Amino acid sequence: MSDAANDIRGEVDLVLDGQRFVLRPSYTAIKAMEKKTGRALIELAQLAEQGAMTQEHQAIVVTELVRAWGRELAEDEYATAEQKMMITAARSANADTIGELLYPVGVMEVQPRLQIVLGLALTGGCLPSGEMKPTATTTPEIPVGD
């Protein structure tokens, strides 16, 4: 188990009250944040881009992204006490607690991270599971002489 964000999956780290959380885009997280905020993904991404997301929306979005990461973690017999605590915190994250942790960090620290994660989700940079889409490699056609 890794406790750091995986760039390949479109994840971003966020430290709240000394504890590292990972924001991971996934279809389930996006669906939940749209339902709970009453805003479409594109609206949330635009608000993050503009630095205009409310504290409540920030808390909801971060909570759902943290839960998405927590759902993917496998707690095994070799997990340290700290890793087990991170897994529990991620899986049981709630918007009220996350909101309280976000406030002292400040909008200027949080919104750029949300902008990255929501931008990847918005542009289709991630699969429904949260994994980054593979980049297509194209080879230009070389004209063959007659």
XYZ file of N, CA and C in Angstrom:
438
model
N 0.835 -1.172 0.000
C 0.000 0.000 0.000
C 0.882 1.238 0.000
N 0.553 2.183 -0.827
C 1.277 3.441 -0.865
C 0.406 4.530 -0.255
N 1.033 5.404 0.513
C 0.260 6.477 1.125
C 0.439 7.798 0.386
N 1.056 7.754 -0.785
C 1.248 8.966 -1.571
C 0.381 8.911 -2.825
N 0.086 10.091 -3.345
C -0.722 10.181 -4.557
C 0.020 9.547 -5.724
N -0.751 8.919 -6.594
C -0.216 8.275 -7.782
C -0.584 9.134 -8.990
N 0.413 9.831 -9.544
C 0.174 10.714 -10.692
C -0.472 9.980 -11.856
N -0.113 8.730 -12.031
C -0.640 7.949 -13.150
C -2.147 7.765 -13.022
N -2.653 7.772 -11.805
C -4.097 7.621 -11.578
C -4.810 8.968 -11.487
N -4.098 10.059 -11.654
C -4.713 11.384 -11.560
C -4.936 11.826 -10.134
N -4.195 11.250 -9.203
C -4.357 11.574 -7.787
C -3.509 12.777 -7.399
N -3.952 13.473 -6.357
C -3.244 14.637 -5.828
C -3.238 14.524 -4.305
N -2.089 14.824 -3.690
C -1.964 14.833 -2.229
C -2.557 16.109 -1.644
N -3.091 15.978 -0.446
C -3.562 17.126 0.317
C -3.322 16.817 1.787
N -2.556 17.670 2.461
C -2.258 17.467 3.877
C -3.197 18.343 4.699
N -3.951 17.696 5.593
C -4.890 18.382 6.464
C -4.573 18.015 7.904
N -4.288 19.005 8.714
C -3.971 18.801 10.126
C -2.868 17.755 10.311
N -1.854 17.826 9.450
C -0.715 16.928 9.547
C -0.942 15.538 8.976
N -2.135 15.262 8.496
C -2.434 13.939 7.929
C -2.574 14.050 6.422
N -1.908 13.137 5.717
C -1.959 13.128 4.266
C -3.227 12.425 3.791
N -3.938 13.103 2.894
C -5.081 12.516 2.216
C -4.767 12.529 0.732
N -5.353 11.618 0.007
C -5.164 11.568 -1.438
C -6.514 11.803 -2.098
N -6.539 12.718 -3.063
C -7.742 13.021 -3.825
C -7.670 12.210 -5.115
N -8.673 11.352 -5.310
C -8.664 10.478 -6.475
C -9.973 10.609 -7.240
N -9.902 10.985 -8.506
C -11.133 11.074 -9.287
C -11.632 9.679 -9.650
N -12.922 9.484 -9.574
C -13.541 8.235 -10.020
C -14.985 8.555 -10.393
N -15.589 7.699 -11.154
C -16.981 7.899 -11.558
C -17.881 7.993 -10.328
N -17.676 7.106 -9.371
C -18.487 7.086 -8.156
C -18.350 8.402 -7.392
N -17.122 8.899 -7.280
C -16.890 10.168 -6.570
C -17.572 11.327 -7.293
N -17.460 11.363 -8.600
C -18.054 12.453 -9.380
C -19.572 12.428 -9.253
N -20.138 11.247 -9.373
C -21.593 11.104 -9.245
C -22.062 11.596 -7.874
N -21.351 11.215 -6.825
C -21.719 11.616 -5.459
C -21.569 13.122 -5.264
N -20.466 13.698 -5.756
C -20.272 15.142 -5.550
C -21.287 15.958 -6.348
N -21.658 15.503 -7.532
C -22.683 16.209 -8.309
C -24.028 16.167 -7.581
N -24.362 15.016 -7.045
C -25.632 14.865 -6.338
C -25.658 15.731 -5.071
N -24.591 15.694 -4.305
C -24.562 16.396 -3.020
C -24.409 17.907 -3.147
N -23.760 18.378 -4.227
C -23.599 19.822 -4.405
C -24.706 20.424 -5.272
N -25.379 19.581 -6.046
C -26.385 20.088 -6.973
C -25.749 20.776 -8.174
N -24.484 20.522 -8.403
C -23.734 21.137 -9.507
C -23.148 20.054 -10.405
N -23.126 20.330 -11.688
C -22.512 19.416 -12.650
C -20.993 19.481 -12.510
N -20.328 18.435 -12.952
C -18.866 18.377 -12.897
C -18.241 19.601 -13.561
N -18.757 19.987 -14.704
C -18.179 21.142 -15.405
C -18.297 22.416 -14.566
N -19.402 22.577 -13.855
C -19.565 23.750 -12.982
C -18.558 23.708 -11.830
N -18.402 22.536 -11.233
C -17.454 22.401 -10.120
C -16.030 22.685 -10.585
N -15.677 22.180 -11.767
C -14.340 22.420 -12.312
C -14.138 23.911 -12.589
N -15.158 24.575 -13.127
C -15.065 26.011 -13.397
C -14.920 26.805 -12.094
N -15.683 26.434 -11.087
C -15.583 27.115 -9.795
C -14.188 26.946 -9.188
N -13.628 25.742 -9.302
C -12.270 25.506 -8.793
C -11.265 26.337 -9.576
N -11.440 26.395 -10.887
C -10.548 27.185 -11.753
C -10.581 28.665 -11.376
N -11.765 29.167 -11.048
C -11.946 30.582 -10.714
C -11.627 30.890 -9.247
N -11.401 29.853 -8.442
C -11.173 30.069 -7.009
C -12.448 30.504 -6.315
N -13.596 30.057 -6.832
C -14.890 30.526 -6.335
C -15.746 29.424 -5.724
N -15.141 28.316 -5.374
C -15.899 27.218 -4.779
C -16.195 27.539 -3.315
N -17.432 27.322 -2.893
C -17.783 27.579 -1.495
C -17.073 26.578 -0.588
N -16.977 26.931 0.691
C -16.380 26.018 1.668
C -17.142 24.697 1.709
N -18.466 24.784 1.654
C -19.285 23.571 1.696
C -19.023 22.689 0.484
N -18.963 23.281 -0.693
C -18.697 22.499 -1.899
C -17.293 21.914 -1.876
N -16.341 22.697 -1.395
C -14.972 22.184 -1.247
C -14.961 20.942 -0.367
N -15.640 21.028 0.758
C -15.671 19.916 1.712
C -16.303 18.676 1.081
N -17.381 18.867 0.358
C -18.062 17.730 -0.287
C -17.163 17.106 -1.347
N -16.580 17.929 -2.201
C -15.726 17.424 -3.280
C -14.514 16.687 -2.712
N -13.832 17.303 -1.742
C -12.661 16.652 -1.150
C -13.064 15.339 -0.482
N -14.160 15.335 0.240
C -14.624 14.118 0.916
C -14.847 12.992 -0.075
N -15.530 13.276 -1.167
C -15.820 12.220 -2.152
C -14.558 11.739 -2.855
N -13.615 12.639 -3.105
C -12.354 12.244 -3.735
C -11.507 11.406 -2.776
N -11.523 11.750 -1.493
C -10.792 10.970 -0.481
C -11.431 9.587 -0.329
N -12.752 9.535 -0.288
C -13.442 8.245 -0.196
C -13.123 7.353 -1.392
N -13.036 7.957 -2.582
C -12.702 7.187 -3.791
C -11.332 6.534 -3.632
N -10.400 7.269 -3.069
C -9.066 6.718 -2.839
C -9.132 5.620 -1.775
N -9.885 5.863 -0.709
C -10.004 4.893 0.379
C -10.621 3.577 -0.060
N -11.574 3.654 -0.998
C -12.215 2.422 -1.488
C -11.228 1.509 -2.194
N -10.183 2.082 -2.746
C -9.210 1.301 -3.503
C -8.097 0.714 -2.635
N -8.011 1.154 -1.398
C -6.920 0.686 -0.542
C -7.196 -0.711 -0.004
N -6.170 -1.489 0.011
C -6.289 -2.831 0.574
C -5.489 -2.877 1.866
N -6.193 -3.130 2.955
C -5.516 -3.231 4.244
C -5.050 -4.674 4.391
N -3.744 -4.851 4.448
C -3.226 -6.205 4.590
C -2.521 -6.370 5.928
N -2.077 -7.551 6.175
C -1.452 -7.859 7.455
C -0.143 -7.109 7.675
N 0.442 -6.564 6.606
C 1.711 -5.863 6.723
C 1.538 -4.350 6.848
N 0.307 -3.876 6.806
C 0.056 -2.441 6.921
C 0.469 -1.964 8.310
N 1.128 -0.819 8.336
C 1.536 -0.246 9.617
C 0.316 0.368 10.305
N 0.471 0.707 11.565
C -0.616 1.345 12.302
C -1.003 2.661 11.635
N -0.012 3.403 11.148
C -0.287 4.674 10.467
C -1.076 4.440 9.177
N -0.700 3.420 8.414
C -1.425 3.108 7.178
C -2.857 2.673 7.472
N -3.038 1.882 8.511
C -4.382 1.454 8.894
C -5.235 2.652 9.300
N -4.621 3.612 9.994
C -5.337 4.816 10.404
C -5.742 5.632 9.168
N -4.832 5.731 8.187
C -5.141 6.453 6.949
C -6.298 5.808 6.204
N -6.303 4.495 6.128
C -7.371 3.762 5.442
C -8.706 4.029 6.124
N -8.721 3.924 7.430
C -9.950 4.169 8.196
C -10.430 5.593 7.997
N -9.510 6.560 8.072
C -9.878 7.969 7.897
C -10.436 8.218 6.502
N -9.831 7.628 5.482
C -10.287 7.831 4.102
C -11.661 7.225 3.880
N -11.864 6.035 4.370
C -13.144 5.354 4.144
C -14.290 5.978 4.924
N -13.981 6.571 6.061
C -15.045 7.133 6.900
C -15.107 8.662 6.827
N -14.444 9.241 5.836
C -14.433 10.702 5.705
C -15.852 11.235 5.573
N -16.108 12.364 6.228
C -17.412 13.027 6.059
C -17.163 14.515 5.842
N -18.099 15.143 5.159
C -17.929 16.533 4.729
C -17.767 17.503 5.892
N -18.444 17.258 7.010
C -18.316 18.166 8.148
C -16.901 18.146 8.717
N -16.373 16.957 8.920
C -15.015 16.833 9.459
C -13.992 17.372 8.469
N -14.124 16.988 7.202
C -13.189 17.470 6.182
C -13.267 19.000 6.086
N -14.479 19.551 6.125
C -14.638 21.002 6.076
C -13.902 21.700 7.199
N -13.987 21.141 8.401
C -13.269 21.709 9.551
C -11.757 21.653 9.334
N -11.283 20.589 8.699
C -9.850 20.446 8.431
C -9.394 21.356 7.291
N -10.288 21.614 6.334
C -9.942 22.452 5.180
C -9.799 23.923 5.555
N -10.633 24.393 6.451
C -10.689 25.817 6.759
C -9.319 26.414 7.107
N -8.568 25.827 8.054
C -7.277 26.439 8.396
C -6.239 26.335 7.278
N -6.412 25.381 6.372
C -5.460 25.233 5.257
C -5.631 26.394 4.282
N -6.873 26.751 4.018
C -7.159 27.908 3.165
C -7.470 27.544 1.730
N -8.301 28.381 1.161
C -8.767 28.203 -0.214
C -7.604 28.158 -1.202
N -6.609 28.998 -1.013
C -5.500 29.082 -1.963
C -4.659 27.813 -2.000
N -4.712 27.019 -0.975
C -3.992 25.747 -0.941
C -4.829 24.621 -1.533
N -6.120 24.662 -1.314
C -7.001 23.552 -1.685
C -7.485 23.635 -3.132
N -7.946 24.803 -3.548
C -8.576 24.906 -4.875
C -7.659 24.537 -6.036
N -6.360 24.867 -6.022
C -5.520 24.422 -7.145
C -5.461 22.889 -7.262
N -5.491 22.204 -6.130
C -5.478 20.740 -6.168
C -6.798 20.205 -6.728
N -7.889 20.840 -6.318
C -9.190 20.445 -6.857
C -9.262 20.740 -8.348
N -8.677 21.822 -8.755
C -8.651 22.188 -10.169
C -7.975 21.092 -10.993
N -6.878 20.561 -10.503
C -6.159 19.498 -11.220
C -7.027 18.244 -11.328
N -7.550 17.787 -10.196
C -8.319 16.537 -10.173
C -9.603 16.667 -10.983
N -10.337 17.757 -10.787
C -11.591 17.937 -11.523
C -11.329 18.161 -13.009
N -10.227 18.820 -13.328
C -9.858 19.017 -14.734
C -9.598 17.698 -15.435
N -8.916 16.788 -14.757
C -8.673 15.459 -15.339
C -9.981 14.714 -15.553
N -10.859 14.801 -14.573
C -12.150 14.129 -14.695
C -12.975 14.764 -15.813
N -12.929 16.058 -15.913
C -13.709 16.799 -16.901
C -13.260 16.518 -18.324
N -11.973 16.415 -18.525
C -11.441 16.225 -19.872
C -11.376 14.761 -20.283
N -11.850 13.901 -19.402
C -11.790 12.482 -19.737
C -10.401 11.909 -19.567
N -9.582 12.558 -18.758
C -8.222 12.086 -18.540
C -8.146 10.843 -17.681
N -9.290 10.424 -17.108
C -9.314 9.262 -16.227
C -10.400 8.290 -16.654
N -10.156 7.034 -16.377
C -11.169 6.004 -16.566
C -12.156 6.080 -15.401
N -13.324 5.429 -15.484
C -14.285 5.473 -14.374
C -13.708 5.034 -13.032
N -12.697 4.164 -13.058
C -12.077 3.685 -11.828
C -11.149 4.716 -11.204
N -10.801 5.757 -11.971
C -9.869 6.760 -11.476
C -8.489 6.625 -12.081
N -8.236 5.586 -12.826
C -6.943 5.407 -13.483
C -6.834 6.374 -14.651
N -5.638 6.920 -14.864
C -5.424 7.789 -16.009
C -5.545 6.957 -17.281
N -6.119 7.560 -18.303
C -6.210 6.885 -19.599
C -4.820 6.800 -20.206
N -4.539 5.695 -20.870
C -3.238 5.617 -21.539
C -3.188 6.634 -22.673
N -2.027 7.173 -22.880
C -1.846 8.128 -23.958
C -1.672 7.366 -25.256
N -2.425 7.761 -26.246
C -2.312 7.104 -27.550
C -1.047 7.574 -28.242
N -0.364 6.644 -28.839
C 0.817 6.979 -29.604
C 0.467 6.838 -31.069
N 0.719 7.878 -31.807
C 0.415 7.814 -33.230
C 1.703 7.985 -34.012
N 1.783 7.277 -35.095
C 2.918 7.387 -35.973
C 2.438 8.049 -37.253
N 3.058 9.160 -37.625
C 2.615 9.812 -38.841
C 2.835 8.907 -40.051
N 1.928 9.026 -40.980
C 2.039 8.235 -42.186
C 3.193 8.770 -43.028
N 4.012 7.871 -43.482
C 5.139 8.287 -44.317
C 4.776 7.932 -45.757
N 4.770 8.943 -46.607
C 4.416 8.644 -47.987
C 5.452 7.731 -48.630
N 4.970 6.764 -49.359
C 5.841 5.828 -50.044
C 5.895 6.233 -51.511
N 7.095 6.357 -52.020
C 7.269 6.754 -53.419
C 6.886 5.626 -54.356
N 6.395 6.013 -55.540
C 6.025 5.002 -56.536
C 7.212 4.482 -57.270
